[in-house]
Amino acid sequence: MGAVASPERYNASTTFVDANLEAGRGDKAAILYGDQTLTYNDVAAMMNRTGNALLKLGVQMEQRVMLLLLDSPEFVASFFGAIRMGAIPIPTNTLLRAPDYEYLLNDSRAVALIVSEPLYANIAPIREKLKWLKHVIVVGSSTGAQNAPAGTIQFAEWIKNESPELAPADTARDDACFWLYSSGTTGFPKGAVHLQHDMIYCAENYARSVLGINENDRTFSVAKLFFAYGLGNGLYFPFYVGATTVLYPGRPEPKPIYEVVTKYKPTLFFCVPTAYAGLLAAEDTSAYDLSSVRLCVSAGEALPKALFDKWYAKWNVEILDGIGSTEILHIFISNRAKEVRPGSSGKIVPGYDARIVDEEDRELPQGEVGNLLIRGDSTCAYYWNKHAKTKETIVGEWIRTGDKYLVDKDGYLWYQGRSDDMLKAGGIWVSPVEVEATLISHPAVLECAVIGLMDKDELIKPKAFVILKQGCAPSPELEAELKTFVKDKIAAYKYPRWIEFVSELPKTATGKIQRFKLRQREAEFAKGM
Ligand code: 3UK
């Protein structure tokens, strides 16, 4: 199980592009983008032109090329074009700020940056501080070199006269292929180095085995391509089987998401829990049609049972929750169609093994909460220039996920929070996730976050920050009701001793609640008292 054949000399671009031409799919739609359709022949030509243009700039094997791109054909051509000529693309979060890009460009020593025009404003002010960056290529809606900002190259002009043919670089299956930066709770982001053989491993073991993806599928990922999650969903999964991907460059708001689904009729829909909640909260959905979708997928954070149920009741399609990570590249534990246990992450994906261990790395009995370790051949080789972090995280064949899990007697794995966000109340572990999931099932609650807070005896107890749904007003009665509600649903010691009604919660770019920011805020508040 899980062994995926890739020869010793192997360039990943051949699996995801050339193989489709060889299978006779050259004229088949690979990408739907606005009113454009790009066939697999078009993708191959654009990839090779981009690879040739990088070679002409003097970019060498193993040099890094940062991609700061909206979901678009240029993303696809840049990603596979760089891989093809042996350079290393780094798909990068488009929601960050100039100082973040300064760090990422200098840390990676990228020699070229390919950036969407609207995002260039975050690069222009830091150009002087970029020690290694030589070339900036701007993807604009406008054509003509004269329109590119000063000191940049215009993408369309850049590739226009290049040859559509390019032999793949002579890379090995274990060569670096691409990097993805992953941010922890502390310190700078870490560049996770993925190898040439990693994508095919996830495509075969998760996309084909678990989702049953095939050439008749059409994918749409609300999560953008620069996320490890979106990169599989919207690019190398569909390309692995010669399916079609729908790329949407805009903001993932409920209205455009529903419009894209209704218009392009995807069969596989990939999203994150926060966006599912937003889609469910949208007011009038009568004009939208999701009947094309055979499966929905959720990852990035745990999908509460209540969301699964509401979505199923509304759209009559299951959401398969699965957990993945940037380091492991894609989903390694997942629910399966018609075998979903809502609220769980599902079962281990073929090609991966899980261990749940205590603080001394001793295997725990079934049913006990412990640290999740994973083994599987899509795991990154190491973190770039972060030897200590690499050794802390990757131990032989195993990688520490930083997640708390338990496994039930049927092999379903249940997420219990991050190891760094767990709290104890009265000496007993409380999972903030469990308390949150309970609160969310209350009809007045839209979103919430739970952290540990010191009470007057300096003992940790749970505190909840609650965003109410539109039309619900904060009141002492509601506060009391929510406490009782939780006390009645789960163990009494878990109920939030304090509830603060708020209008927003601090979140990462991926939509994960930043509990540490709430803890910081509470600490500052206590100091000031
Ligand atoms: C958490 C989940 C509970 C968990 C990702 C799918 O999220 C992805 O990667 P990141 O590096 O974060 C990894 C961490 O996020 N998490 C993700 N999914 C779930 N927790 N239930 C889930 N379903 O703490 C994990 O360690 O941003 C997701 C595919 C590829 C990915 N990189």
Coordinates of C-alpha atoms and ligand atoms in Angstrom, one line a residue:
M1 CA 0.0 0.0 0.0
G2 CA 1.1 3.5 -0.7
A3 CA 4.1 2.7 -2.8
V4 CA 4.0 4.9 -5.8
A5 CA 6.3 4.2 -8.7
S6 CA 8.5 7.1 -9.7
P7 CA 11.8 6.2 -11.3
E8 CA 15.2 7.3 -9.9
R9 CA 15.5 10.0 -12.6
Y10 CA 12.2 11.8 -12.3
N11 CA 10.8 15.3 -12.9
A12 CA 7.3 15.8 -11.5
S13 CA 6.2 18.0 -14.4
T14 CA 6.1 14.8 -16.6
T15 CA 3.5 13.2 -14.4
F16 CA 1.1 16.1 -14.3
V17 CA 1.5 17.5 -17.8
D18 CA 3.2 15.2 -20.3
A19 CA 1.3 12.1 -19.2
N20 CA -2.0 13.8 -20.2
L21 CA -0.7 14.4 -23.8
E22 CA 0.6 10.9 -24.0
A23 CA -2.9 9.7 -22.9
G24 CA -4.5 11.5 -25.8
R25 CA -6.0 14.3 -23.6
G26 CA -4.1 17.2 -25.4
D27 CA -7.3 18.8 -26.5
K28 CA -9.1 18.3 -23.3
A29 CA -9.9 21.3 -21.0
A30 CA -7.3 21.4 -18.2
I31 CA -8.2 24.9 -16.8
L32 CA -11.4 26.9 -16.8
Y33 CA -10.6 30.5 -15.9
G34 CA -13.1 33.3 -16.4
D35 CA -14.2 32.8 -20.0
Q36 CA -11.0 31.1 -21.0
T37 CA -10.5 27.4 -21.5
L38 CA -6.9 26.1 -21.6
T39 CA -6.4 22.6 -22.9
Y40 CA -3.6 20.3 -21.8
N41 CA -1.8 21.2 -25.0
D42 CA -2.1 24.9 -24.0
V43 CA -0.8 24.1 -20.5
A44 CA 2.2 22.2 -21.8
A45 CA 3.1 25.0 -24.2
M46 CA 2.7 27.7 -21.5
M47 CA 4.7 25.6 -19.0
N48 CA 7.6 25.1 -21.4
R49 CA 7.6 28.7 -22.6
T50 CA 7.9 29.8 -18.9
G51 CA 10.7 27.3 -18.3
N52 CA 12.6 28.5 -21.3
A53 CA 12.1 32.1 -20.2
L54 CA 13.6 31.3 -16.7
L55 CA 16.5 29.6 -18.4
K56 CA 17.1 32.7 -20.6
L57 CA 17.2 34.8 -17.4
G58 CA 20.0 32.6 -16.2
V59 CA 18.0 30.9 -13.4
Q60 CA 19.8 27.7 -12.5
M61 CA 18.9 24.3 -11.2
E62 CA 17.9 24.4 -7.4
Q63 CA 17.6 28.2 -7.4
R64 CA 14.4 29.4 -5.9
V65 CA 11.6 31.2 -7.8
M66 CA 9.0 32.8 -5.6
L67 CA 5.4 32.8 -6.8
L68 CA 3.2 35.5 -5.4
L69 CA 0.3 34.8 -7.7
L70 CA -3.5 34.7 -7.7
D71 CA -5.1 31.5 -8.9
S72 CA -4.6 31.7 -12.7
P73 CA -3.0 29.9 -15.7
E74 CA 0.2 31.9 -15.0
F75 CA 0.4 30.2 -11.6
V76 CA 0.2 26.8 -13.2
A77 CA 2.7 27.7 -15.9
S78 CA 5.1 29.2 -13.4
F79 CA 4.9 26.3 -10.9
F80 CA 5.4 23.5 -13.4
G81 CA 7.7 25.7 -15.7
A82 CA 10.1 26.2 -12.8
I83 CA 10.0 22.5 -11.8
R84 CA 10.5 21.5 -15.4
M85 CA 13.8 23.4 -15.8
G86 CA 15.0 22.3 -12.3
A87 CA 14.4 25.4 -10.3
I88 CA 12.3 25.4 -7.1
P89 CA 9.1 27.3 -7.1
I90 CA 7.8 28.6 -3.7
P91 CA 4.1 29.3 -3.9
T92 CA 3.5 32.0 -1.3
N93 CA 0.6 33.3 0.7
T94 CA -0.8 36.4 -1.1
L95 CA -2.4 37.8 2.0
L96 CA 0.8 38.8 3.8
R97 CA 2.5 42.2 4.2
A98 CA 5.7 43.7 2.8
P99 CA 7.9 42.8 5.9
D100 CA 6.8 39.2 5.6
Y101 CA 7.9 39.1 1.9
E102 CA 11.2 40.7 2.8
Y103 CA 11.8 37.8 5.2
L104 CA 10.6 35.1 2.8
L105 CA 12.6 36.4 -0.2
N106 CA 15.8 36.8 1.8
D107 CA 15.5 33.5 3.7
S108 CA 14.9 31.6 0.5
R109 CA 17.4 33.6 -1.5
A110 CA 14.9 33.5 -4.4
V111 CA 16.5 34.9 -7.6
A112 CA 13.3 35.5 -9.3
L113 CA 9.8 36.5 -8.2
I114 CA 6.7 36.1 -10.4
V115 CA 4.0 38.3 -8.9
S116 CA 0.4 39.3 -9.9
E117 CA 0.1 43.0 -10.6
P118 CA -2.3 43.8 -7.7
L119 CA 0.2 42.3 -5.3
Y120 CA 3.3 44.1 -6.5
A121 CA 2.5 47.1 -4.2
N122 CA 3.8 44.9 -1.3
I123 CA 7.1 44.3 -3.1
A124 CA 8.0 47.7 -4.6
P125 CA 8.8 49.3 -1.2
I126 CA 11.2 46.5 -0.2
R127 CA 13.1 46.0 -3.5
E128 CA 16.2 47.7 -2.0
K129 CA 16.3 45.3 0.9
L130 CA 16.2 42.1 -1.1
K131 CA 19.7 40.8 -1.2
W132 CA 19.3 37.9 -3.7
L133 CA 16.4 38.8 -5.9
K134 CA 17.5 39.6 -9.4
H135 CA 14.3 39.4 -11.5
V136 CA 10.7 40.5 -10.9
I137 CA 8.1 39.3 -13.4
V138 CA 4.7 40.9 -13.2
V139 CA 1.5 39.2 -14.3
G140 CA -0.8 41.9 -15.4
S141 CA -4.2 42.1 -16.9
S142 CA -2.7 44.8 -19.2
T143 CA -0.5 43.6 -22.1
G144 CA 2.7 45.2 -23.5
A145 CA 6.1 45.6 -21.8
Q146 CA 5.6 49.3 -21.5
N147 CA 2.9 48.7 -18.9
A148 CA 5.1 46.7 -16.5
P149 CA 6.2 48.7 -13.4
A150 CA 9.7 50.1 -13.5
G151 CA 12.4 47.4 -13.0
T152 CA 10.0 44.6 -13.8
I153 CA 9.3 42.3 -16.7
Q154 CA 5.8 41.8 -18.1
F155 CA 4.9 38.1 -18.0
A156 CA 3.0 37.8 -21.3
E157 CA 5.8 39.6 -23.1
W158 CA 8.4 37.5 -21.3
I159 CA 7.2 34.1 -22.5
K160 CA 5.6 35.2 -25.9
N161 CA 8.5 34.3 -28.1
E162 CA 9.9 31.4 -26.2
S163 CA 9.7 27.8 -27.6
P164 CA 6.8 25.7 -26.5
E165 CA 9.1 22.7 -26.2
L166 CA 11.4 22.0 -23.3
A167 CA 12.9 18.7 -22.2
P168 CA 12.5 18.2 -18.4
A169 CA 15.6 18.9 -16.3
D170 CA 17.5 15.7 -15.3
T171 CA 16.3 15.7 -11.7
A172 CA 16.1 12.7 -9.3
R173 CA 13.0 11.6 -7.5
D174 CA 14.6 12.7 -4.3
D175 CA 15.6 16.2 -5.6
A176 CA 14.0 19.2 -4.1
C177 CA 10.9 20.1 -6.1
F178 CA 9.2 23.0 -4.4
W179 CA 9.0 24.7 -1.0
L180 CA 6.1 25.8 1.1
Y181 CA 6.5 28.1 4.1
S182 CA 4.7 27.1 7.2
S183 CA 4.2 29.4 10.2
G184 CA 4.4 28.1 13.8
T185 CA 3.1 29.8 16.9
T186 CA 6.5 31.3 17.5
G187 CA 9.4 32.3 15.3
F188 CA 9.7 33.0 11.6
P189 CA 8.0 30.8 9.0
K190 CA 9.9 27.7 8.1
G191 CA 10.5 26.7 4.5
A192 CA 9.4 23.0 4.2
V193 CA 11.4 21.4 1.4
H194 CA 9.3 19.0 -0.7
L195 CA 10.8 16.5 -3.1
Q196 CA 10.0 15.5 -6.7
H197 CA 8.1 12.4 -5.6
D198 CA 5.8 14.0 -3.0
M199 CA 3.0 15.2 -5.2
I200 CA 2.4 11.9 -7.0
Y201 CA 2.3 10.2 -3.5
C202 CA -0.6 12.4 -2.3
A203 CA -2.4 12.3 -5.7
E204 CA -2.4 8.5 -5.7
N205 CA -3.0 7.8 -2.0
Y206 CA -5.4 10.5 -1.1
A207 CA -7.0 11.9 -4.3
R208 CA -7.3 8.6 -6.1
S209 CA -7.8 6.2 -3.3
V210 CA -10.0 8.3 -1.0
L211 CA -11.8 10.7 -3.3
G212 CA -11.8 8.4 -6.3
I213 CA -10.8 11.3 -8.5
N214 CA -10.9 10.5 -12.3
E215 CA -10.7 12.2 -15.6
N216 CA -14.5 13.0 -15.6
D217 CA -14.1 15.2 -12.4
R218 CA -14.0 18.9 -12.3
T219 CA -12.4 20.5 -9.2
F220 CA -13.0 23.8 -7.5
S221 CA -10.9 24.7 -4.5
V222 CA -12.0 27.7 -2.4
A223 CA -8.6 27.4 -0.7
K224 CA -6.1 29.1 -3.0
L225 CA -3.3 27.3 -4.8
F226 CA -0.6 28.8 -2.7
F227 CA -1.8 26.7 0.3
A228 CA -0.6 23.1 0.4
Y229 CA -4.3 22.2 0.6
G230 CA -5.3 24.2 -2.5
L231 CA -2.2 23.2 -4.5
G232 CA -3.4 19.6 -4.5
N233 CA -7.1 20.3 -4.8
G234 CA -6.9 22.7 -7.6
L235 CA -3.8 21.7 -9.5
Y236 CA -1.9 18.4 -9.1
F237 CA -4.9 16.2 -8.2
P238 CA -7.0 17.1 -11.3
F239 CA -3.8 17.1 -13.5
Y240 CA -2.8 13.6 -12.1
V241 CA -5.9 12.1 -13.8
G242 CA -6.5 14.5 -16.6
A243 CA -9.5 16.1 -15.0
T244 CA -10.4 19.8 -15.3
T245 CA -9.8 22.5 -12.7
V246 CA -11.8 25.7 -12.2
L247 CA -9.5 28.6 -11.1
Y248 CA -11.0 31.7 -9.5
P249 CA -8.7 34.6 -8.7
G250 CA -11.1 36.6 -6.5
R251 CA -11.8 36.8 -2.8
P252 CA -13.5 33.7 -1.4
E253 CA -16.7 35.3 -0.3
P254 CA -20.0 33.3 -0.2
K255 CA -21.6 35.0 -3.1
P256 CA -18.8 34.5 -5.7
I257 CA -18.2 31.0 -4.4
Y258 CA -21.8 30.0 -5.0
E259 CA -21.7 31.7 -8.4
V260 CA -18.6 29.8 -9.5
V261 CA -20.1 26.5 -8.4
T262 CA -23.4 27.3 -10.1
K263 CA -21.7 28.4 -13.3
Y264 CA -18.9 25.9 -13.7
K265 CA -20.5 22.9 -12.2
P266 CA -17.6 21.2 -10.3
T267 CA -17.9 17.6 -9.2
L268 CA -15.4 18.0 -6.3
F269 CA -15.6 21.0 -4.0
F270 CA -12.8 21.8 -1.6
C271 CA -13.3 24.4 1.2
V272 CA -12.4 25.2 4.8
P273 CA -14.8 25.1 7.8
T274 CA -15.0 28.9 8.2
A275 CA -16.1 29.3 4.6
Y276 CA -18.6 26.5 4.9
A277 CA -20.1 28.4 7.8
G278 CA -20.1 31.6 5.7
L279 CA -21.8 29.7 2.8
L280 CA -24.5 28.4 5.2
A281 CA -25.1 31.8 6.7
A282 CA -25.6 33.4 3.3
E283 CA -29.1 34.9 3.0
D284 CA -30.8 34.0 -0.3
T285 CA -29.3 30.9 -1.9
S286 CA -32.3 30.1 -4.1
A287 CA -30.5 31.0 -7.3
Y288 CA -27.6 28.6 -6.7
D289 CA -27.2 25.0 -7.8
L290 CA -24.8 22.6 -6.2
S291 CA -26.2 19.5 -7.8
S292 CA -23.0 18.9 -9.9
V293 CA -21.0 18.3 -6.7
R294 CA -20.5 14.6 -5.8
L295 CA -18.2 15.3 -2.8
C296 CA -17.2 18.2 -0.6
V297 CA -14.0 18.3 1.2
S298 CA -13.0 20.2 4.3
A299 CA -9.5 20.7 5.9
G300 CA -7.4 23.2 7.6
E301 CA -9.2 23.0 10.9
A302 CA -11.7 20.6 12.4
L303 CA -15.1 20.6 10.9
P304 CA -17.7 20.7 13.7
K305 CA -20.5 18.1 13.4
A306 CA -23.1 20.8 13.4
L307 CA -21.7 22.2 10.2
F308 CA -21.6 18.8 8.5
D309 CA -25.2 18.3 9.5
K310 CA -26.4 21.7 8.3
W311 CA -24.6 21.4 5.0
Y312 CA -26.0 17.9 4.4
A313 CA -29.5 19.1 5.3
K314 CA -29.2 22.0 2.9
W315 CA -27.3 20.7 -0.1
N316 CA -27.7 16.9 0.3
V317 CA -24.0 16.2 -0.1
E318 CA -21.4 15.0 2.4
I319 CA -18.4 17.0 3.5
L320 CA -15.4 14.8 4.0
D321 CA -13.3 16.3 6.7
G322 CA -9.6 15.4 6.6
I323 CA -6.5 16.6 8.3
G324 CA -3.4 17.6 6.3
S325 CA -0.4 19.7 6.9
T326 CA 2.1 21.7 4.9
E327 CA 4.9 19.5 6.1
I328 CA 3.1 16.2 5.1
L329 CA 1.9 18.1 2.0
H330 CA -1.7 16.9 1.9
I331 CA -4.4 15.0 3.8
F332 CA -3.2 11.9 5.7
I333 CA -6.3 11.2 7.8
S334 CA -9.7 11.5 6.1
N335 CA -13.4 10.5 6.2
R336 CA -14.6 8.4 3.3
A337 CA -17.8 8.9 1.3
K338 CA -20.8 7.1 3.0
E339 CA -18.7 6.2 6.0
V340 CA -18.5 9.7 7.5
R341 CA -18.4 10.1 11.3
P342 CA -19.2 13.8 11.6
G343 CA -16.9 15.5 14.0
S344 CA -14.0 13.0 13.4
S345 CA -11.1 13.4 11.0
G346 CA -11.9 9.9 9.7
K347 CA -9.4 7.1 9.2
I348 CA -5.7 7.0 8.1
V349 CA -5.2 7.4 4.4
P350 CA -3.4 4.6 2.6
G351 CA 0.4 5.2 2.4
Y352 CA 0.4 6.7 5.9
D353 CA 0.7 5.3 9.5
A354 CA -0.3 7.1 12.7
R355 CA 1.0 6.7 16.3
I356 CA -0.6 8.4 19.3
V357 CA 2.0 8.8 22.0
D358 CA 2.5 10.4 25.4
E359 CA 5.1 13.0 26.3
E360 CA 7.8 10.3 26.4
D361 CA 6.8 9.0 23.0
R362 CA 5.3 5.8 24.5
E363 CA 2.3 4.4 22.5
L364 CA -1.0 5.1 24.2
P365 CA -3.9 2.7 24.5
Q366 CA -6.9 3.1 22.2
G367 CA -9.2 5.9 23.4
E368 CA -6.5 8.0 25.1
V369 CA -5.6 11.5 24.0
G370 CA -2.0 11.9 22.9
N371 CA 0.4 13.5 20.4
L372 CA -0.1 12.4 16.8
L373 CA 2.9 11.2 14.9
I374 CA 2.7 10.4 11.2
R375 CA 4.8 8.4 8.8
G376 CA 4.4 8.7 5.0
D377 CA 6.6 9.4 2.0
S378 CA 5.1 12.8 1.1
T379 CA 6.7 14.4 4.3
C380 CA 9.1 17.2 3.6
A381 CA 12.7 16.4 3.7
Y382 CA 13.6 19.2 6.1
Y383 CA 13.1 22.9 7.0
W384 CA 15.4 25.1 5.0
N385 CA 18.2 26.5 7.2
K386 CA 16.4 25.4 10.4
H387 CA 18.3 22.4 11.6
A388 CA 17.0 22.4 15.2
K389 CA 13.4 22.8 14.2
T390 CA 13.9 20.0 11.7
K391 CA 15.2 17.7 14.4
E392 CA 12.4 18.6 16.8
T393 CA 9.8 17.9 14.2
I394 CA 11.0 15.0 12.0
V395 CA 12.3 12.0 14.0
G396 CA 13.5 9.3 11.6
E397 CA 10.5 8.2 9.5
W398 CA 8.1 10.0 11.8
I399 CA 6.9 13.6 11.9
R400 CA 5.3 15.3 14.9
T401 CA 2.1 17.0 13.9
G402 CA 1.7 19.0 17.1
D403 CA -1.9 17.8 17.3
K404 CA -3.7 15.9 20.0
Y405 CA -5.7 13.0 18.8
L406 CA -7.5 9.9 20.0
V407 CA -8.5 6.9 18.0
D408 CA -11.8 5.1 18.6
K409 CA -12.3 1.3 18.5
D410 CA -13.3 1.5 14.8
G411 CA -10.1 3.4 13.8
Y412 CA -11.7 6.8 13.5
L413 CA -9.4 9.6 14.7
W414 CA -10.8 12.5 16.7
Y415 CA -9.0 15.8 16.8
Q416 CA -8.5 17.1 20.4
G417 CA -6.7 20.4 19.7
R418 CA -3.2 21.5 19.3
S419 CA -0.7 20.4 21.9
D420 CA 0.1 24.0 22.5
D421 CA -3.5 25.1 23.0
M422 CA -4.7 22.4 25.4
L423 CA -5.7 23.6 28.9
K424 CA -6.5 22.0 32.2
A425 CA -9.4 22.8 34.4
G426 CA -9.4 21.3 37.9
G427 CA -6.4 19.2 36.8
I428 CA -8.3 17.6 34.0
W429 CA -7.6 18.2 30.3
V430 CA -10.1 20.3 28.5
S431 CA -10.0 20.5 24.7
P432 CA -10.9 24.1 23.6
V433 CA -12.1 22.5 20.4
E434 CA -14.7 20.4 22.2
V435 CA -16.1 23.4 24.1
E436 CA -16.2 25.5 20.9
A437 CA -17.9 22.7 18.9
T438 CA -20.6 22.6 21.7
L439 CA -21.1 26.4 21.8
I440 CA -21.4 26.5 18.0
S441 CA -24.3 24.0 18.1
H442 CA -26.2 26.7 20.0
P443 CA -28.5 28.6 17.6
A444 CA -27.3 32.0 18.7
V445 CA -23.6 31.3 18.1
L446 CA -21.9 32.1 14.8
E447 CA -18.2 31.6 15.8
C448 CA -16.3 31.2 19.0
A449 CA -12.8 30.6 20.5
V450 CA -11.9 29.1 23.9
I451 CA -8.6 29.7 25.8
G452 CA -7.4 29.0 29.3
L453 CA -7.5 31.9 31.7
M454 CA -6.4 32.2 35.3
D455 CA -9.2 32.6 37.8
K456 CA -8.9 34.4 41.2
D457 CA -7.1 31.4 42.6
E458 CA -4.7 31.4 39.8
L459 CA -6.1 28.2 38.4
I460 CA -6.7 27.8 34.7
K461 CA -10.3 27.7 33.6
P462 CA -11.9 27.9 30.1
K463 CA -13.0 31.3 28.8
A464 CA -15.1 31.7 25.6
F465 CA -15.1 34.6 23.2
V466 CA -18.3 34.4 21.3
I467 CA -19.5 36.0 18.0
L468 CA -23.3 36.0 17.9
K469 CA -25.3 35.5 14.8
Q470 CA -27.0 38.5 13.2
G471 CA -30.2 39.3 15.2
C472 CA -28.9 37.9 18.5
A473 CA -27.9 40.5 21.1
P474 CA -25.5 39.9 24.1
S475 CA -27.2 39.8 27.4
P476 CA -26.6 38.3 30.9
E477 CA -29.5 35.9 30.2
L478 CA -27.8 34.6 27.0
E479 CA -24.5 34.3 28.8
A480 CA -26.1 32.2 31.5
E481 CA -27.9 30.2 28.9
L482 CA -24.8 29.4 27.0
K483 CA -23.0 28.2 30.2
T484 CA -25.9 25.9 31.1
F485 CA -26.1 24.8 27.5
V486 CA -22.4 23.6 27.6
K487 CA -22.7 22.2 31.1
D488 CA -25.6 20.1 29.9
K489 CA -24.0 18.8 26.8
I490 CA -20.5 17.9 27.9
A491 CA -18.7 17.3 31.2
A492 CA -19.6 20.1 33.6
Y493 CA -16.0 21.1 34.4
K494 CA -15.6 22.1 30.8
Y495 CA -18.1 24.9 30.7
P496 CA -16.7 28.4 30.1
R497 CA -16.5 30.3 33.4
W498 CA -16.5 33.6 31.5
I499 CA -18.1 34.5 28.2
E500 CA -17.1 37.6 26.3
F501 CA -19.2 38.7 23.4
V502 CA -17.0 40.0 20.6
S503 CA -17.5 41.1 17.0
E504 CA -14.4 39.4 15.6
L505 CA -11.7 36.8 16.4
P506 CA -8.0 37.0 15.5
K507 CA -7.4 34.6 12.6
T508 CA -4.5 33.5 10.5
A509 CA -4.6 33.9 6.7
T510 CA -5.8 30.3 6.6
G511 CA -8.8 31.1 8.8
K512 CA -7.5 29.4 11.9
I513 CA -8.3 31.1 15.1
Q514 CA -5.2 32.5 16.9
R515 CA -5.9 31.5 20.5
F516 CA -2.5 32.7 21.5
K517 CA -3.5 36.2 20.5
L518 CA -6.4 36.0 22.9
R519 CA -4.2 34.8 25.6
Q520 CA -1.8 37.7 25.0
R521 CA -4.6 40.1 25.2
E522 CA -5.9 38.7 28.4
A523 CA -2.4 38.8 30.0
E524 CA -2.0 42.5 29.1
F525 CA -5.4 43.2 30.5
A526 CA -4.5 41.5 33.8
K527 CA -1.2 43.4 34.1
G528 CA -3.0 46.7 33.6
M529 CA -5.4 46.0 36.5
Ligands
3UK1 C1 -4.7 21.6 11.7 C2 -6.7 20.3 11.3 C3 -8.3 19.4 12.7 C4 -3.8 20.7 12.4 C5 -3.6 21.3 5.3 C6 -5.1 19.9 4.1 O1 -4.1 22.7 7.1 C7 -3.3 22.3 6.4 O2 -1.9 22.6 6.6 P1 -1.3 23.6 7.7 O3 0.1 23.4 7.6 O4 -1.9 23.2 9.1 C8 -1.8 21.9 9.6 C9 -2.5 21.9 11.0 O5 -3.8 22.4 10.8 N1 -5.7 20.9 10.8 C10 -5.7 20.8 9.5 N2 -6.7 20.1 9.1 C11 -7.4 19.8 10.1 N3 -7.2 20.1 12.5 N4 -9.0 18.9 11.6 C12 -8.6 19.0 10.4 N5 -9.3 18.5 9.3 O6 -3.4 21.3 13.6 C13 -2.6 20.5 11.5 O7 -1.5 20.0 12.2 O8 -1.9 25.0 7.4 C14 -4.8 20.8 5.2 C15 -4.2 19.6 3.2 C16 -2.9 20.2 3.3 C17 -2.6 21.1 4.3 N6 -1.4 21.6 4.3

